[in-house]
Coordinates of C-alpha atoms in Angstrom, one line a residue:
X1 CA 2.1 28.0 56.9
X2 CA 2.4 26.9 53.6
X3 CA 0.4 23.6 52.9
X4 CA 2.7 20.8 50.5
X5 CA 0.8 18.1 48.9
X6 CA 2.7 14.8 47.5
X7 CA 1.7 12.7 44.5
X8 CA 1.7 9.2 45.6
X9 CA 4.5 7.2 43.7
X10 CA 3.5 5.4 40.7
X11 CA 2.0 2.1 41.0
X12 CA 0.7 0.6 37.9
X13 CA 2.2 -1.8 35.3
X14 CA 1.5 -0.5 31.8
X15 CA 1.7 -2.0 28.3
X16 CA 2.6 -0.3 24.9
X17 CA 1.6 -2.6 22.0
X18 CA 2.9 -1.7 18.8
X19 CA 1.2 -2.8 15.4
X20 CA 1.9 -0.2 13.2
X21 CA 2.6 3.5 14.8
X22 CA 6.1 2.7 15.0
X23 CA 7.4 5.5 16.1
X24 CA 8.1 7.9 19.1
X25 CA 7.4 11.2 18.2
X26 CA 3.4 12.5 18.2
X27 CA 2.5 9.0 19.9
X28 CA -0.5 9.0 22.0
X29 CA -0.5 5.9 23.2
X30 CA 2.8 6.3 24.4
X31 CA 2.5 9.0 26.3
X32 CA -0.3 7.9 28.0
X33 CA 1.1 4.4 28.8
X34 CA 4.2 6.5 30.2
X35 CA 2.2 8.6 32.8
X36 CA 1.6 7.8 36.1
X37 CA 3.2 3.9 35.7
X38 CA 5.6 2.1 38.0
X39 CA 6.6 -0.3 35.1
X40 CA 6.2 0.1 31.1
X41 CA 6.5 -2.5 28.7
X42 CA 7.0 -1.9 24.8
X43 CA 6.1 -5.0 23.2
X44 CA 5.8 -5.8 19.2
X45 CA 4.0 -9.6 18.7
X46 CA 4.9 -11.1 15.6
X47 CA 1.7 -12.1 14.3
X48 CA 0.8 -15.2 12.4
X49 CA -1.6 -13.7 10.6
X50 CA 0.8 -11.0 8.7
X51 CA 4.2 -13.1 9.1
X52 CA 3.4 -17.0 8.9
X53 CA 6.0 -18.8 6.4
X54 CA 4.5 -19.5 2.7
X55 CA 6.6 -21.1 0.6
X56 CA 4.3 -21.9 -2.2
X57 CA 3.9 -18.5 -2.8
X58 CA 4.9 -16.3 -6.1
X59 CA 8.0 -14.9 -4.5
X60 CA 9.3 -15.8 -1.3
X61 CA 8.3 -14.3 2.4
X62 CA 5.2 -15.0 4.7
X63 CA 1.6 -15.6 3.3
X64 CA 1.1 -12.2 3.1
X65 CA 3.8 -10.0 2.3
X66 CA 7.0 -10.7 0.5
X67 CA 10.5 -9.7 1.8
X68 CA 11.1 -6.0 1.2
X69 CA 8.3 -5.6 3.4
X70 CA 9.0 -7.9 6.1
X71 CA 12.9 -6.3 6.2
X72 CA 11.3 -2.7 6.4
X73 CA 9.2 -4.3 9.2
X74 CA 11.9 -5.3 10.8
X75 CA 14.6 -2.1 10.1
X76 CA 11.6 -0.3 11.9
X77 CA 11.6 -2.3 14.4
X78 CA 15.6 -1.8 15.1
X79 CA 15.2 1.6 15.2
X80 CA 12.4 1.5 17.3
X81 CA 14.2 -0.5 20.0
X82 CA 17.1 1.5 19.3
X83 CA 15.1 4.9 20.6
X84 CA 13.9 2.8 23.6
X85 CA 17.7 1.8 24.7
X86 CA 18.6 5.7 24.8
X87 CA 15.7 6.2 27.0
X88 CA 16.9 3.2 29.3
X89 CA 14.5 1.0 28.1
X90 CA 13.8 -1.7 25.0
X91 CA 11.5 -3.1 22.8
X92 CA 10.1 -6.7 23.5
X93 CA 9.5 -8.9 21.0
X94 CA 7.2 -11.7 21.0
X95 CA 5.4 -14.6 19.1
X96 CA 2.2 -15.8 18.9
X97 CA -1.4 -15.2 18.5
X98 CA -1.8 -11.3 19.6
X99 CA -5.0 -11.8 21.8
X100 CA -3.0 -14.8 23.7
X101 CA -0.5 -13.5 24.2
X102 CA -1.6 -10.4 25.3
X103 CA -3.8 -12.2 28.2
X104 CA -0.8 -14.1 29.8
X105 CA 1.1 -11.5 29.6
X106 CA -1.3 -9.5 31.3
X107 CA -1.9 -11.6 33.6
X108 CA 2.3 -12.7 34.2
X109 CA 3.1 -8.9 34.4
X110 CA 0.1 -7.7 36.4
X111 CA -0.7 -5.3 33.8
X112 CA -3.4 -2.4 34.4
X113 CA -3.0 -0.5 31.9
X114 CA -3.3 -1.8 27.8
X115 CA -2.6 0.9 25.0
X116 CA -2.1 0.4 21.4
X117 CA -2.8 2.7 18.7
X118 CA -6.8 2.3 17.2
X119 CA -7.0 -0.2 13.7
X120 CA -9.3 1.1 11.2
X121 CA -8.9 -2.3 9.1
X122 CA -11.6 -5.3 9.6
X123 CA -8.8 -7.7 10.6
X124 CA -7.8 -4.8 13.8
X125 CA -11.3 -4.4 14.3
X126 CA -12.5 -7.9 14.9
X127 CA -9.0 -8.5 17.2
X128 CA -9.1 -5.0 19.1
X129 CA -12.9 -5.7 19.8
X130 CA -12.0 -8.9 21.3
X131 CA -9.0 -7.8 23.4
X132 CA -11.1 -4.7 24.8
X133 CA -13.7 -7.1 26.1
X134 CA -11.1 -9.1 27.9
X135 CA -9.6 -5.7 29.1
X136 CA -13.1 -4.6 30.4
X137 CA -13.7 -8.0 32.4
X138 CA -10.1 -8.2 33.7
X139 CA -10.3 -4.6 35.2
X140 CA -7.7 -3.1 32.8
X141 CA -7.7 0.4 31.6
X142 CA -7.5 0.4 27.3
X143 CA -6.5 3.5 26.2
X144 CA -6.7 3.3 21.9
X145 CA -6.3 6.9 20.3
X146 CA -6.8 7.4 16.7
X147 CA -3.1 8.5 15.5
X148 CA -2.3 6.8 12.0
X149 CA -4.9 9.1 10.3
X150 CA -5.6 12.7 10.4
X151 CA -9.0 12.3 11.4
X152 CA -11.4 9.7 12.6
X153 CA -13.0 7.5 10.1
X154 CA -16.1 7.1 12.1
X155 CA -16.8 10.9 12.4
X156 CA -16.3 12.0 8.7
X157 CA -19.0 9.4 8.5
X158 CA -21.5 10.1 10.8
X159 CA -21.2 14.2 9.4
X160 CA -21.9 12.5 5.9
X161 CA -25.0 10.6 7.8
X162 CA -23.7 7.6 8.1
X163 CA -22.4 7.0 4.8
X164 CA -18.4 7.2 3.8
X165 CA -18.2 10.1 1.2
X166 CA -17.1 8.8 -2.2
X167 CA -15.3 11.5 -3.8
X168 CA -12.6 13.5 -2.8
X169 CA -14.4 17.1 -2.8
X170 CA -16.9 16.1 -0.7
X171 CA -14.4 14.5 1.5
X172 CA -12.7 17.8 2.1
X173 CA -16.0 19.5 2.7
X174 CA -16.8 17.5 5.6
X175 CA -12.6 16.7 7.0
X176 CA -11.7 20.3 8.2
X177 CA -8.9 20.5 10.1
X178 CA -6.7 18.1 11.8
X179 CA -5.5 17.7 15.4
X180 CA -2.4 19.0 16.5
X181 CA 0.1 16.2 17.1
X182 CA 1.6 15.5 20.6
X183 CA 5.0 16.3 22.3
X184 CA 7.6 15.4 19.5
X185 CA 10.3 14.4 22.2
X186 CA 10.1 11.9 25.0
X187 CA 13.0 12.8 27.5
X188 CA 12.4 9.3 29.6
X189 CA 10.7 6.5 29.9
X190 CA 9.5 4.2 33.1
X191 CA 12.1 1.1 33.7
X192 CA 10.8 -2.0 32.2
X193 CA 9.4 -4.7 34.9
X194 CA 10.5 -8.5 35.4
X195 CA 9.6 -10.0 32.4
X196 CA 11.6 -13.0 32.8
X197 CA 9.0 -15.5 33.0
X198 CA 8.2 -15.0 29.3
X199 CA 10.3 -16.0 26.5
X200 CA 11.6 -13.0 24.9
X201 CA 13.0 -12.6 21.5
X202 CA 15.4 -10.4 20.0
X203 CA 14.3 -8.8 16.5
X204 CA 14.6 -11.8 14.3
X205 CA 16.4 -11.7 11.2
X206 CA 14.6 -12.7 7.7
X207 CA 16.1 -16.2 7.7
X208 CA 15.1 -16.3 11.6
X209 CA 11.6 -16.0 10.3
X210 CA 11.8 -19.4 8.7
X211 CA 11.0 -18.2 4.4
X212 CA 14.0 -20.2 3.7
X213 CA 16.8 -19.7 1.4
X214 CA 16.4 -16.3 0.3
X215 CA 16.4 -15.7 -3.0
X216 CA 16.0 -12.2 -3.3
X217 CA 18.5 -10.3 -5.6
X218 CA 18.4 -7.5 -3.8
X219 CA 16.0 -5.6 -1.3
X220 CA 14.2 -2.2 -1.6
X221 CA 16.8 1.4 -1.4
X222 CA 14.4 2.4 0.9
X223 CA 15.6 1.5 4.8
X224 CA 12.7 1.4 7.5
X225 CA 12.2 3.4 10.4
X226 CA 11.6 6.5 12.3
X227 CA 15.1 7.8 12.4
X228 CA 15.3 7.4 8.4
X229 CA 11.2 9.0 8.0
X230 CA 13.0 11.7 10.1
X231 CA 15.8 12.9 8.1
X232 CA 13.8 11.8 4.6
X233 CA 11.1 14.5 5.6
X234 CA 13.3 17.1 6.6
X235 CA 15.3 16.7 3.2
X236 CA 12.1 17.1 1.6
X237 CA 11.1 20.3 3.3
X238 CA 14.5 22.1 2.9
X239 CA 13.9 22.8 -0.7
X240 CA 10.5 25.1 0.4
X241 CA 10.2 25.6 -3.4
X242 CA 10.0 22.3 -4.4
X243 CA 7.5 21.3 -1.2
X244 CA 4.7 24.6 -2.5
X245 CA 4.9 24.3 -6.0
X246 CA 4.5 20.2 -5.9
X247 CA 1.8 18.7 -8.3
X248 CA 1.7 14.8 -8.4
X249 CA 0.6 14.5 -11.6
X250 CA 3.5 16.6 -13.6
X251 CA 6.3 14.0 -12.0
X252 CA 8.6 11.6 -13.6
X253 CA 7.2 8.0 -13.2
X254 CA 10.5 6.9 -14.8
X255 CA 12.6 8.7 -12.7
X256 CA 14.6 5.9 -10.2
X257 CA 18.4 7.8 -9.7
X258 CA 16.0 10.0 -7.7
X259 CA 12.6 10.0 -7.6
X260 CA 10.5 12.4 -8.4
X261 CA 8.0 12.0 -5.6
X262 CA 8.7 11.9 -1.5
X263 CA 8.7 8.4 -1.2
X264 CA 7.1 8.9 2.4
X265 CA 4.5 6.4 1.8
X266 CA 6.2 3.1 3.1
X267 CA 6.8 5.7 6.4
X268 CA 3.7 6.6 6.8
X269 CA 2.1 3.1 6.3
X270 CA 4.2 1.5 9.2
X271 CA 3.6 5.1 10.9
X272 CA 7.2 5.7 11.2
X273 CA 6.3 9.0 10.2
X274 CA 3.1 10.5 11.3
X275 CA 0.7 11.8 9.2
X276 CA -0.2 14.9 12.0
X277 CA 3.5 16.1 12.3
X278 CA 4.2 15.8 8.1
X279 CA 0.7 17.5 7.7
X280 CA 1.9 20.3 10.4
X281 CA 5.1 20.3 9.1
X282 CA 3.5 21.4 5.5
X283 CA 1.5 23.8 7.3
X284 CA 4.8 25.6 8.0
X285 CA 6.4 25.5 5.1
X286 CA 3.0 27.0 3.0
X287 CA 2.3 29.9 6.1
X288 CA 5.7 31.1 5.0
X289 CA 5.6 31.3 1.2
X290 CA 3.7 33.9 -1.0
X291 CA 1.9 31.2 -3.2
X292 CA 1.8 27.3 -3.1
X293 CA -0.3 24.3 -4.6
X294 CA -3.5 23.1 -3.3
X295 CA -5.6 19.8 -2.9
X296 CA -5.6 17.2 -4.7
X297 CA -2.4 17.9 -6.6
X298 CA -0.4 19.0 -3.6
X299 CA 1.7 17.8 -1.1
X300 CA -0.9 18.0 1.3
X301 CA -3.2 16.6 -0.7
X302 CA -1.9 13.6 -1.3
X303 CA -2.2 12.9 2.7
X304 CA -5.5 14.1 2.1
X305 CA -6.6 11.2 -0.6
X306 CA -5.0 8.6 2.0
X307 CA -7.5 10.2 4.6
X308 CA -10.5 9.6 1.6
X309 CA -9.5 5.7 1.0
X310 CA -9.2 5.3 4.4
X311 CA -12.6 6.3 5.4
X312 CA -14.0 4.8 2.2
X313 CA -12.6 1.5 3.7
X314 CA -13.6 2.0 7.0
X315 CA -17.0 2.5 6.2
X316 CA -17.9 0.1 3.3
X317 CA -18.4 -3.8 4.2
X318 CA -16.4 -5.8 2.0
X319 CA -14.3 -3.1 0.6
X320 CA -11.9 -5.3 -0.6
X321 CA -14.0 -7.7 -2.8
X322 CA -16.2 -7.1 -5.7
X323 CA -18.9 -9.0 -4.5
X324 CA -20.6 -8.1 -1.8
X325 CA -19.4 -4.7 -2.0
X326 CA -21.7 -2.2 -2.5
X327 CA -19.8 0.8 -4.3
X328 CA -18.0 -1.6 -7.0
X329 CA -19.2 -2.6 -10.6
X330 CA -20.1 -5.7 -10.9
X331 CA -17.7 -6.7 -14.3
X332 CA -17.1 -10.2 -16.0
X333 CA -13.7 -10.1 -15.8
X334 CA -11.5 -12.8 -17.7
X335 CA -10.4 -15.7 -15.9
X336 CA -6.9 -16.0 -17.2
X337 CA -4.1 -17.3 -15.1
X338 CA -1.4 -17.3 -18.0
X339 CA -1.9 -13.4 -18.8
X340 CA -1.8 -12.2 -15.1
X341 CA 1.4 -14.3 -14.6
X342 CA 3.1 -13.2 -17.6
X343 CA 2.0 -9.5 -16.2
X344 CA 3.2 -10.6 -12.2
X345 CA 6.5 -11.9 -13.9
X346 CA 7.2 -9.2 -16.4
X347 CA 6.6 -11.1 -19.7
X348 CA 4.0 -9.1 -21.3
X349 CA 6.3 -8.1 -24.5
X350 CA 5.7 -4.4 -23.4
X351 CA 8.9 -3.1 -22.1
X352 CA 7.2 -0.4 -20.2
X353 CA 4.9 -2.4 -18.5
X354 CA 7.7 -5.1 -17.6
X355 CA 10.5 -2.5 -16.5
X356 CA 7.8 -1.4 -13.3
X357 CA 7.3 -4.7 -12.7
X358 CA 10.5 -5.4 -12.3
X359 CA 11.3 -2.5 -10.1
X360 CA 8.0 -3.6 -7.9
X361 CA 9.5 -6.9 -7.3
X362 CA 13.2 -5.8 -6.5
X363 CA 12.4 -2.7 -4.7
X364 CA 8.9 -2.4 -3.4
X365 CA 8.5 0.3 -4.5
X366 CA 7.1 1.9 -7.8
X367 CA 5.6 5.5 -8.7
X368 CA 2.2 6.2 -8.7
X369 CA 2.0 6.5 -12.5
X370 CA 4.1 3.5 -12.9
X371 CA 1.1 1.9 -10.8
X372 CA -1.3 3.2 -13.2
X373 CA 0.1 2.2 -16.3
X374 CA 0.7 -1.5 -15.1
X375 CA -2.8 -1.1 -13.1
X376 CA -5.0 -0.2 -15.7
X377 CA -2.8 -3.0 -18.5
X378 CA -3.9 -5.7 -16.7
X379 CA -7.7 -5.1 -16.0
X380 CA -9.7 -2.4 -17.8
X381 CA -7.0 -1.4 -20.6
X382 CA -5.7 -4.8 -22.2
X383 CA -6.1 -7.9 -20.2
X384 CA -9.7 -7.4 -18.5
X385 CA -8.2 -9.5 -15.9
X386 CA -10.1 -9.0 -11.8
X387 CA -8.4 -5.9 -10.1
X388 CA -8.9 -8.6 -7.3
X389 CA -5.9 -10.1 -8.7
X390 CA -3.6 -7.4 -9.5
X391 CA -4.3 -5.9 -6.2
X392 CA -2.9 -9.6 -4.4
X393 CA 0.2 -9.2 -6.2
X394 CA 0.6 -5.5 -5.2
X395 CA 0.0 -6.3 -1.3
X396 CA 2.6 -8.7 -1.3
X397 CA 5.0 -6.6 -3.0
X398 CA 4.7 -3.0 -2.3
X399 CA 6.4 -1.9 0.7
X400 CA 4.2 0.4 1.1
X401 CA 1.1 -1.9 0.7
X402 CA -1.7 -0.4 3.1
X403 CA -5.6 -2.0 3.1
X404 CA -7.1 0.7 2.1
X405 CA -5.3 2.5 -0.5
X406 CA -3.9 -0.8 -2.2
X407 CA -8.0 -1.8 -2.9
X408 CA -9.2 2.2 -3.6
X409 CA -6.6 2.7 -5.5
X410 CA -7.5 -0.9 -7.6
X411 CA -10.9 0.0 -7.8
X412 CA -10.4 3.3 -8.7
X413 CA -7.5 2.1 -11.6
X414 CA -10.1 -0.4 -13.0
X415 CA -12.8 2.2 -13.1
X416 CA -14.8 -0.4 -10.8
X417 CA -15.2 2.6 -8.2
X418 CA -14.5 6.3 -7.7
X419 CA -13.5 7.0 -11.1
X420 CA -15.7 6.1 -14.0
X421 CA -14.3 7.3 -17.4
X422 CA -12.8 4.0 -18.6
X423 CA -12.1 5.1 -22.1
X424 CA -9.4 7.1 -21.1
X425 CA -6.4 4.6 -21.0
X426 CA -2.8 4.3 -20.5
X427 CA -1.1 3.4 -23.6
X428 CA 1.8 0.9 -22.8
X429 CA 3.7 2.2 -25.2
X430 CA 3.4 5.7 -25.8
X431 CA 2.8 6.9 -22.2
X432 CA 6.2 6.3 -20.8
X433 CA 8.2 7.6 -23.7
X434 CA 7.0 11.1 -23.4
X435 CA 8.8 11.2 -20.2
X436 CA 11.6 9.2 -21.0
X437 CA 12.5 9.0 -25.2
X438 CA 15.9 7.0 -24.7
X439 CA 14.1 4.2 -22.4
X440 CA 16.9 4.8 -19.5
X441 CA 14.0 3.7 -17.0
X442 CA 13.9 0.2 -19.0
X443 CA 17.4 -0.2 -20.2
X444 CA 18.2 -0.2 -16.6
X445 CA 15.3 -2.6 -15.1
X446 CA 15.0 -4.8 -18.1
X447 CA 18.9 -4.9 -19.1
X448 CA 18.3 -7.5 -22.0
X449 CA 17.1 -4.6 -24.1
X450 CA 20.0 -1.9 -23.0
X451 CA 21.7 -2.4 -26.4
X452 CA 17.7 -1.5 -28.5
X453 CA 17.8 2.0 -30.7
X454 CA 15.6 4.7 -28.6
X455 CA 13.3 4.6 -31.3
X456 CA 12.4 0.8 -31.0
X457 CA 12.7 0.6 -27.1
X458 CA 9.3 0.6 -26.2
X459 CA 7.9 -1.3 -29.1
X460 CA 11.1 -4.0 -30.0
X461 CA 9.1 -6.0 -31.7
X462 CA 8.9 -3.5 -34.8
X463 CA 12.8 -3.7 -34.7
X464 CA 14.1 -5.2 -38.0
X465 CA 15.7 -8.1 -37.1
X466 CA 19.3 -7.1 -38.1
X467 CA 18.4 -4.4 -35.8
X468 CA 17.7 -6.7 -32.8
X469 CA 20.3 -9.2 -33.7
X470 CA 22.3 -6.2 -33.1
X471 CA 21.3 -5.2 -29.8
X472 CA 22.0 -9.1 -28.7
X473 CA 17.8 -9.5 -28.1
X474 CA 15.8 -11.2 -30.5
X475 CA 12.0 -10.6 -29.8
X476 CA 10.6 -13.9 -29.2
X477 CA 13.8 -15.8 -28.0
X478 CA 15.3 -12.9 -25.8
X479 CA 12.3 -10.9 -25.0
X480 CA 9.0 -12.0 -25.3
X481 CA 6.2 -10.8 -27.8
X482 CA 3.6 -8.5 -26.9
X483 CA 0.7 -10.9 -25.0
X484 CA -2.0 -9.0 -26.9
X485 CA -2.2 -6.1 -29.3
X486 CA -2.8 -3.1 -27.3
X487 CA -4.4 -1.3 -30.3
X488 CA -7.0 -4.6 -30.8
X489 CA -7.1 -5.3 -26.7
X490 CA -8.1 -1.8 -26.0
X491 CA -11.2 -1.5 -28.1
X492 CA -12.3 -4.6 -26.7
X493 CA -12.0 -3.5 -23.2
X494 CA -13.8 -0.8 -23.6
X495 CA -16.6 -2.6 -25.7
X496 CA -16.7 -4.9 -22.7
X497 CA -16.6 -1.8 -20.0
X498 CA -19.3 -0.4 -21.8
X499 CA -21.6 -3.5 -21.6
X500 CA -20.7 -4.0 -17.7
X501 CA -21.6 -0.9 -17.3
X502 CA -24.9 -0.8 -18.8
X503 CA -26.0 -3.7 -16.9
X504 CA -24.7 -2.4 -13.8
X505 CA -27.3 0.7 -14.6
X506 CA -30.0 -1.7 -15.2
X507 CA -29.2 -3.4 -12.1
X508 CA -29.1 0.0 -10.3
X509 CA -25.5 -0.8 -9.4
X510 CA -26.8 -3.7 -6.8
X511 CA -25.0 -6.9 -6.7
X512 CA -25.1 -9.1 -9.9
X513 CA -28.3 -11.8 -9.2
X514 CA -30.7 -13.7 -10.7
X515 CA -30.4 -12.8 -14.3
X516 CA -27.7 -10.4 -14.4
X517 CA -25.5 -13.6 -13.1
X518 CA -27.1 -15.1 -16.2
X519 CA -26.4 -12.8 -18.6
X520 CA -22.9 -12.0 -17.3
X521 CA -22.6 -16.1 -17.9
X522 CA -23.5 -16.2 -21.1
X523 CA -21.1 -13.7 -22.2
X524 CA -18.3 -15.2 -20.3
X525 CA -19.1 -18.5 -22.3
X526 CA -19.9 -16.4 -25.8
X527 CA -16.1 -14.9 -24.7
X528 CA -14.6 -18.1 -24.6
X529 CA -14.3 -19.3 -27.6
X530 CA -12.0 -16.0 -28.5
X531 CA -10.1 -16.5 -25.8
X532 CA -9.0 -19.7 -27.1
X533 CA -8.4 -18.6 -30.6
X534 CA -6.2 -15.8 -28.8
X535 CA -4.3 -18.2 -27.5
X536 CA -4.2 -19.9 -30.3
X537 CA -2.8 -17.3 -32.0
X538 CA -0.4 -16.3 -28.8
X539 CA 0.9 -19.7 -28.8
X540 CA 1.5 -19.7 -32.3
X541 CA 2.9 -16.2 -33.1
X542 CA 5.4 -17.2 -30.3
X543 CA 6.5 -20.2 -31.5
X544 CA 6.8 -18.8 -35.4
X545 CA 9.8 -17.2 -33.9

């Protein structure tokens, strides 16, 4: 006689807690928190921390991110709940402080089960540490795969001896290759539980937030979540051409009808997308072509340098500072509040520069060669200004603003970190013209200067002035002068590179101390003095207009 065993009927409340990961397909956590539980609960907390109301702030949203990212945030977050309601369930939304909340709910919900996807950043870190102790005295089960990277951070690093590698080749040499992603379809989902007892909120709306009157003119092309990663990425991979023969630096960073580049990033950094199925998915496309690109210029290399800044970050204490961190240059860089607004705000007199500054703050988005021309203006290039700054502004704007990459990709830009050869700079004039002579890109973002001659578009200030009374913009009145002369700036960035740099070598790259503070000091105050006569002569050649 046959024997016939029976599974006993699930019995255990679970918990899914989204952060980022915002997504169903290749989900770990979610597939775990499905299995073998009575009740599941999808929950989203809307954190103070990322989402608390600033409205001194230089453009309007929460104190640390400005709208377009909040309204992908939250078009993610619509679609997310969306995919839960076809699989008989929903999203929950709540409010608060994520670790209190998380311990009355568990608690009101009789919750044995916690799983959320594994932070790499210090602020997850700190919070995830915290909410795993109270899992581990409360008796509940955390379950926190790594899933919004291709590998673990912690691993590269302990096969590089304990250090993060810091360049890209030797990255690759110790990666290999990734793990497959899980099931890409979830056919059901356990019924939600009584959750009654705690307030619940529906996705709030921008002005439900509480930034107040929104004064956005209008808010990024790109629409958030997984559905619209979904059908982006499989337009990208139908032209199998365009996917193998990709190379990031040969497209057009003035390209905005269409862009030149996948514009997968804000996906991937809310994990609407993951970064194992787009990786797999390039996999495909390259087994089935005779001859394709390869890291770091290809497709796949480009997930590959987010794998590199992520580790990077992971493994060096105060990556985000320059003090305190022990692979950035220590540089005296100027103190100027006028230059970096009139760079924030698009008023350097450099239409280049202010046409991507202009499509940062409308859209959230800009191409990466847009963000090295404006990167490398303000600190190493023209305005010696802190990459500190420049990197606040783009993690408030960028939509696809991630910890890591935003302060790599700053420290790389300023030639403070990772990339060293700061005499090669982006010319603000010259650069963008090779890819676009008749200035469409800034005729369209900067439309005071859509009536300026092609050959005075990127320079209007050498425009006769019958020539810009003309085109209805008179440099000065119109359209600002240029801040600085990029032909005089320059040079002196570089003289002033090279000097950091030296004492840097004398310091043996340690943080600045003792007398390199002092000597660092004195040429702050011996720098002074031309700073005011710049001015000076700012002030001046602005009002002789």
């Amino acid at each position: 006689m046959r024997s016939i065993s029976f599974s006993p009927p699930p019995s255990m409340n679970s918990i899914i807690w989204f952060r980022k990961g915002l997504r169903v397909h290749d989900n770990p956590s979610l597939e775990h928190a499905r299995k073998d539980s009575k009740h599941l609960y999808p929950i989203f907390i809307l954190d103070p921390y990322y989402l608390k109301p600033d409205l001194s702030a230089f453009s309007s949203g929460s104190n640390r991110s400005g709208l377009n990212r909040i309204q992908f945030m939250l078009e993610s977050l619509h679609d997310l709940d969306s995919s839960f309601t076809k699989l008989g369930s929903r999203l929950l939304v709540l409010n608060g402080d994520p670790f209190q909340v998380l311990v009355r709910i568990c608690k009101e919900w009789d919750v044995k089960r916690l799983c959320f996807e594994y932070g790499t950043e210090p602020y997850y870190q700190t919070l995830d540490n915290q909410i795993k102790d109270y899992a581990s005295a409360a008796g509940i089960e955390v379950y926190s795969p790594i899933s919004h990277t291709l590998f673990n951070p912690a691993d590269i690093i302990q096969k590089n001896g304990g250090k993060p590698p810091l360049s890209y080749q030797s990255f690759l040499k110790l990666a290999g290759e990734p793990s497959l992603p899980v099931a890409s379809t979830v056919s059901s989902l356990p019924p939600l539980g009584n959750a009654v007892d705690y307030e619940m909120l529906g996705i709030p709306t921008i002005k439900e937030l509480g930034y107040g009157d929104v004064l956005q003119e209008e808010f990024s092309p790109f629409k958030g979540g997984e559905t619209e990663a979904l059908k982006r990425l499989k337009e990208v991979l139908k032209d199998k051409q365009w996917v193998s023969n990709f190379e990031k630096p040969k497209t057009d960073p003035s390209a905005f009808l269409k862009s030149a580049t996948t514009v997968l990033s804000p996906y991937l950094k809310f994990g609407c997308l993951s970064s194992r199925y787009f990786y797999q998915c390039l996999n495909d496309v390259y087994k089935n072509v005779k001859k394709h690109t390869s890291p770091p210029v290809s497709l796949m290399g480009q997930l590959l340098w987010r794998e590199f800044f992520y580790t990077a970050g992971f493994g060096t204490p105060n990556f985000d500072l320059m003090i305190g961190n022990r692979i950035c240059k220590q540089i005296p860089w100027n103190d100027d509040d006028a230059l970096l607004v009139a760079w924030r705000d698009a008023q350097t007199g450099y239409p280049w520069i202010d046409a991507i500054m202009v499509q940062l703050r409308k859209w959230g988005w800009i191409h990466h060669l847009a963000r090295h021309s404006v990167a490398c203006f303000l600190t190493r290039g023209d305005l010696f200004i802190h990459w500190e700054r420049g990197r606040d502004v783009f993690e408030r704007l960028l939509i696809d603003s991630d910890w890591a990459i935003n302060n790599g990709n700053w420290m790389w830009l300023s030639c403070s970190s990772f990339f060293y050869q700061y005499n090669r700079i982006y010319s603000p004039i010259s650069f963008g013209k090779k890819y676009d002579p008749k200035g469409n890109y800034i005729r369209h973002f900067l439309p005071v200067l859509k009536d300026m001659p092609a050959e005075y578009i990127y320079a209007p200030w050498t425009a006769p002035l019958a020539v810009q009374t003309k085109a209805k913009c008179i440099i000065g009145r119109d359209y600002p002068r240029p801040v600085v002369d990029h032909d005089i700036a320059s040079k002196e960035c570089k003289r002033k590179m090279g000097e950091a740099y030296e004492l840097n070598r004398q310091s043996n790259g340690l943080v600045i101390n003792g007398e390199h503070k002092k000597n660092f000091r004195k040429k702050s105050e011996e720098e002074q003095n031309c700073k005011s006569r710049k001015q000076k002569l700012i002030t001046d050649w602005a009002s002789s207009s």
